[in-house]
């Protein structure tokens, strides 16, 4: 389970094909190991819709949930949420 390698200050890989443990533990079950979505699961995070979302929109969805997606406020730190936002944005800049 790997994602494209972009380092942030904590040393966590946020994009690419290197493991992001936060994504792996909290997101991969629904959005898939490669963030391309899963049948009967979460939508692809590598899509026009995800690419069009602002950082604030993505942060809000992760923090507060949306539809069937649970909220992660209190489960993930603001830094972990920001890392996921950066990862989603980087995946859509390919």
XYZ file of N, CA, C and O in Angstrom:
376
model
N 0.849 -1.176 0.000
C 0.000 0.000 0.000
C 0.886 1.227 0.000
O 1.455 1.568 1.015
N 1.015 1.831 -1.174
C 1.958 2.927 -1.272
C 1.374 4.098 -2.031
O 0.514 3.945 -2.863
N 1.870 5.276 -1.758
C 1.464 6.517 -2.403
C 2.698 7.293 -2.838
O 3.777 7.047 -2.372
N 2.554 8.230 -3.727
C 3.671 8.989 -4.290
C 4.385 9.753 -3.195
O 3.744 10.301 -2.341
N 5.705 9.819 -3.218
C 6.471 10.362 -2.106
C 6.656 11.865 -2.091
O 7.456 12.386 -2.816
N 5.922 12.554 -1.229
C 6.096 13.977 -0.986
C 6.239 14.130 0.519
O 5.359 13.732 1.262
N 7.371 14.657 0.956
C 7.623 14.746 2.388
C 7.043 16.031 2.965
O 7.030 17.065 2.318
N 6.560 15.946 4.204
C 6.163 17.133 4.945
C 7.021 17.175 6.205
O 7.758 16.248 6.490
N 6.852 18.234 6.976
C 7.756 18.468 8.095
C 7.779 17.335 9.116
O 8.796 17.102 9.736
N 6.685 16.611 9.306
C 6.679 15.538 10.294
C 7.435 14.313 9.797
O 7.633 13.366 10.534
N 7.826 14.325 8.514
C 8.503 13.183 7.945
C 7.537 12.169 7.359
O 7.944 11.165 6.803
N 6.233 12.414 7.468
C 5.235 11.496 6.931
C 5.158 11.676 5.423
O 5.164 12.787 4.927
N 5.083 10.581 4.709
C 4.876 10.656 3.269
C 3.415 10.978 3.033
O 2.541 10.329 3.571
N 3.139 11.984 2.205
C 1.758 12.378 2.022
C 1.190 12.020 0.671
O -0.010 12.053 0.502
N 2.012 11.713 -0.303
C 1.455 11.287 -1.570
C 2.335 10.235 -2.179
O 3.490 10.098 -1.837
N 1.791 9.492 -3.081
C 2.584 8.585 -3.862
C 2.479 7.145 -3.439
O 1.558 6.758 -2.753
N 3.442 6.367 -3.878
C 3.396 4.950 -3.617
C 4.269 4.565 -2.435
O 4.883 3.523 -2.432
N 4.296 5.385 -1.410
C 4.922 5.074 -0.134
C 3.819 5.137 0.913
O 2.941 5.972 0.838
N 3.858 4.276 1.874
C 2.769 4.135 2.834
C 2.547 5.411 3.643
O 3.476 5.985 4.181
N 1.292 5.837 3.720
C 0.862 6.880 4.644
C -0.006 6.150 5.670
O -1.130 5.768 5.365
N 0.493 5.921 6.889
C -0.254 5.131 7.865
C -1.609 5.731 8.233
O -2.533 4.990 8.544
N -1.738 7.045 8.192
C -3.025 7.673 8.505
C -4.042 7.313 7.434
O -5.170 6.920 7.735
N -3.650 7.411 6.165
C -4.547 7.039 5.066
C -4.859 5.551 5.144
O -6.019 5.134 5.048
N -3.838 4.745 5.329
C -4.001 3.289 5.368
C -5.003 2.874 6.450
O -5.886 2.047 6.210
N -4.893 3.468 7.627
C -5.738 3.086 8.760
C -7.153 3.644 8.659
O -8.112 2.970 9.038
N -7.302 4.872 8.156
C -8.584 5.556 8.231
C -9.336 5.716 6.913
O -10.541 5.935 6.937
N -8.644 5.599 5.798
C -9.268 5.940 4.518
C -9.304 4.796 3.507
O -10.250 4.687 2.723
N -8.260 3.975 3.499
C -8.115 2.947 2.462
C -9.264 1.949 2.444
O -9.632 1.454 1.377
N -9.850 1.668 3.581
C -10.941 0.700 3.640
C -12.080 1.101 2.699
O -12.669 0.248 2.052
N -12.375 2.384 2.623
C -13.474 2.856 1.773
C -13.003 3.407 0.428
O -13.651 3.188 -0.592
N -11.892 4.145 0.434
C -11.434 4.811 -0.785
C -10.429 3.978 -1.576
O -10.008 4.388 -2.653
N -10.045 2.829 -1.058
C -9.128 1.941 -1.746
C -7.677 2.251 -1.445
O -7.323 3.359 -1.062
N -6.842 1.256 -1.635
C -5.409 1.382 -1.345
C -4.725 2.419 -2.218
O -3.738 3.013 -1.826
N -5.255 2.635 -3.428
C -4.654 3.601 -4.350
C -5.478 4.876 -4.453
O -5.239 5.688 -5.336
N -6.460 5.048 -3.592
C -7.331 6.228 -3.532
C -8.230 6.358 -4.759
O -8.813 7.405 -4.982
N -8.368 5.285 -5.524
C -9.193 5.328 -6.724
C -10.625 4.876 -6.477
O -11.382 4.648 -7.410
N -11.013 4.768 -5.208
C -12.374 4.408 -4.860
C -12.574 2.902 -4.820
O -11.727 2.139 -5.262
N -13.712 2.509 -4.263
C -14.056 1.087 -4.161
C -15.524 0.928 -4.489
O -16.350 1.750 -4.112
N -15.839 -0.167 -5.155
C -17.233 -0.490 -5.443
C -17.965 -0.640 -4.113
O -17.500 -1.343 -3.233
N -19.072 0.026 -3.944
C -19.847 0.047 -2.702
C -19.077 0.705 -1.554
O -19.390 0.488 -0.391
N -18.066 1.467 -1.874
C -17.289 2.154 -0.846
C -17.224 3.634 -1.155
O -18.094 4.198 -1.809
N -16.180 4.264 -0.705
C -16.003 5.685 -0.932
C -15.615 5.984 -2.369
O -15.071 5.132 -3.066
N -15.872 7.205 -2.808
C -15.531 7.582 -4.172
C -14.024 7.732 -4.374
O -13.263 7.814 -3.412
N -13.638 7.804 -5.628
C -12.241 8.025 -5.967
C -11.798 9.390 -5.451
O -12.526 10.375 -5.557
N -10.598 9.439 -4.910
C -10.004 10.707 -4.495
C -9.098 11.242 -5.593
O -8.475 12.286 -5.433
N -9.027 10.513 -6.690
C -8.263 10.915 -7.870
C -9.307 11.131 -8.966
O -9.573 10.264 -9.780
N -9.938 12.304 -8.928
C -11.052 12.578 -9.827
C -11.170 14.072 -10.078
O -10.566 14.885 -9.375
N -11.971 14.422 -11.082
C -12.207 15.840 -11.357
C -12.873 16.520 -10.167
O -12.561 17.660 -9.842
N -13.801 15.811 -9.532
C -14.500 16.382 -8.379
C -13.535 16.670 -7.227
O -13.570 17.737 -6.623
N -12.651 15.718 -6.936
C -11.663 15.923 -5.868
C -10.678 17.019 -6.259
O -10.275 17.831 -5.422
N -10.301 17.060 -7.531
C -9.365 18.079 -8.007
C -9.973 19.475 -7.904
O -9.264 20.455 -7.654
N -11.291 19.575 -8.089
C -11.963 20.873 -8.056
C -12.213 21.370 -6.633
O -12.452 22.554 -6.419
N -12.131 20.486 -5.657
C -12.384 20.868 -4.268
C -11.212 21.679 -3.717
O -10.049 21.353 -3.948
N -11.529 22.719 -2.985
C -10.477 23.521 -2.350
C -9.931 22.782 -1.134
O -10.547 21.827 -0.636
N -8.796 23.245 -0.653
C -8.212 22.656 0.557
C -9.191 22.774 1.726
O -9.353 21.827 2.507
N -9.868 23.907 1.821
C -10.843 24.095 2.901
C -12.017 23.132 2.759
O -12.514 22.599 3.761
N -12.482 22.899 1.524
C -13.572 21.947 1.298
C -13.151 20.539 1.723
O -13.898 19.844 2.410
N -11.962 20.121 1.289
C -11.472 18.790 1.648
C -11.307 18.652 3.156
O -11.706 17.647 3.756
N -10.739 19.670 3.776
C -10.529 19.666 5.232
C -11.873 19.544 5.949
O -12.027 18.790 6.910
N -12.880 20.280 5.466
C -14.206 20.258 6.069
C -14.847 18.871 5.943
O -15.454 18.367 6.889
N -14.717 18.248 4.771
C -15.295 16.915 4.566
C -14.621 15.892 5.477
O -15.301 15.073 6.110
N -13.302 15.935 5.573
C -12.590 14.986 6.436
C -12.950 15.226 7.900
O -13.206 14.293 8.654
N -12.990 16.478 8.300
C -13.268 16.824 9.694
C -14.697 16.497 10.101
O -14.928 15.896 11.152
N -15.677 16.883 9.259
C -17.088 16.789 9.638
C -17.852 15.637 8.986
O -19.017 15.421 9.309
N -17.221 14.945 8.036
C -17.904 13.874 7.323
C -18.844 14.430 6.268
O -19.102 15.625 6.197
N -19.355 13.527 5.444
C -20.312 13.925 4.406
C -20.978 12.656 3.887
O -20.291 11.691 3.540
N -22.298 12.649 3.826
C -23.007 11.463 3.376
C -22.690 10.279 4.281
O -22.838 10.358 5.497
N -22.181 9.206 3.696
C -21.837 8.012 4.477
C -20.455 8.103 5.110
O -20.096 7.248 5.923
N -19.691 9.121 4.745
C -18.343 9.253 5.308
C -18.429 9.777 6.740
O -19.072 10.795 6.998
N -17.774 9.082 7.671
C -17.796 9.538 9.067
C -16.927 10.773 9.262
O -16.047 11.066 8.463
N -17.194 11.487 10.338
C -16.343 12.628 10.682
C -15.100 12.125 11.406
O -15.142 11.126 12.118
N -14.007 12.817 11.196
C -12.743 12.425 11.819
C -12.258 13.441 12.850
O -11.151 13.322 13.346
N -13.107 14.409 13.180
C -12.753 15.339 14.240
C -12.601 14.546 15.538
O -13.400 13.671 15.838
N -11.530 14.792 16.261
C -11.261 14.066 17.492
C -10.577 12.722 17.275
O -10.049 12.147 18.214
N -10.598 12.211 16.037
C -9.935 10.947 15.721
C -8.580 11.202 15.070
O -7.661 10.415 15.236
N -8.511 12.282 14.297
C -7.262 12.679 13.630
C -6.889 14.076 14.101
O -7.754 14.916 14.324
N -5.597 14.314 14.212
C -5.125 15.642 14.594
C -5.265 16.591 13.403
O -5.348 16.138 12.248
N -5.277 17.895 13.650
C -5.320 18.855 12.533
C -4.160 18.637 11.551
O -4.336 18.780 10.340
N -2.989 18.245 12.064
C -1.835 17.993 11.207
C -2.070 16.767 10.318
O -1.686 16.771 9.145
N -2.685 15.735 10.867
C -2.987 14.541 10.076
C -4.017 14.849 8.993
O -3.897 14.388 7.851
N -5.013 15.651 9.335
C -6.027 16.056 8.352
C -5.380 16.891 7.260
O -5.630 16.675 6.070
N -4.522 17.828 7.631
C -3.816 18.648 6.633
C -2.956 17.786 5.715
O -2.881 18.033 4.511
N -2.303 16.764 6.268
C -1.482 15.864 5.451
C -2.355 15.114 4.443
O -1.964 14.945 3.283
N -3.541 14.688 4.869
C -4.455 14.001 3.948
C -4.921 14.954 2.840
O -5.010 14.562 1.681
N -5.216 16.196 3.202
C -5.629 17.197 2.205
C -4.521 17.387 1.174
O -4.772 17.362 -0.042
N -3.288 17.527 1.635
C -2.151 17.697 0.721
C -1.975 16.472 -0.160
O -1.644 16.580 -1.341
N -2.190 15.296 0.419
C -2.061 14.056 -0.345
C -3.104 14.004 -1.450
O -2.789 13.694 -2.595
N -4.344 14.315 -1.140
C -5.414 14.299 -2.144
C -5.117 15.300 -3.247
O -5.266 14.997 -4.439
N -4.684 16.510 -2.865
C -4.371 17.527 -3.865
C -3.209 17.090 -4.759
O -3.245 17.274 -5.966
N -2.189 16.492 -4.170
C -1.022 16.047 -4.954
C -1.393 14.926 -5.911
O -0.901 14.888 -7.042
N -2.259 14.031 -5.482
C -2.694 12.935 -6.357
C -3.421 13.466 -7.585
O -3.389 12.851 -8.640
N -4.071 14.600 -7.442
C -4.852 15.171 -8.540
C -4.049 16.120 -9.412
O -4.576 16.673 -10.368
N -2.770 16.312 -9.116
C -1.907 17.170 -9.933
C -1.078 16.366 -10.908
O -0.238 16.915 -11.600
N -1.283 15.068 -10.970
C -0.520 14.186 -11.869
C -0.782 14.541 -13.318
O -1.792 14.952 -13.708
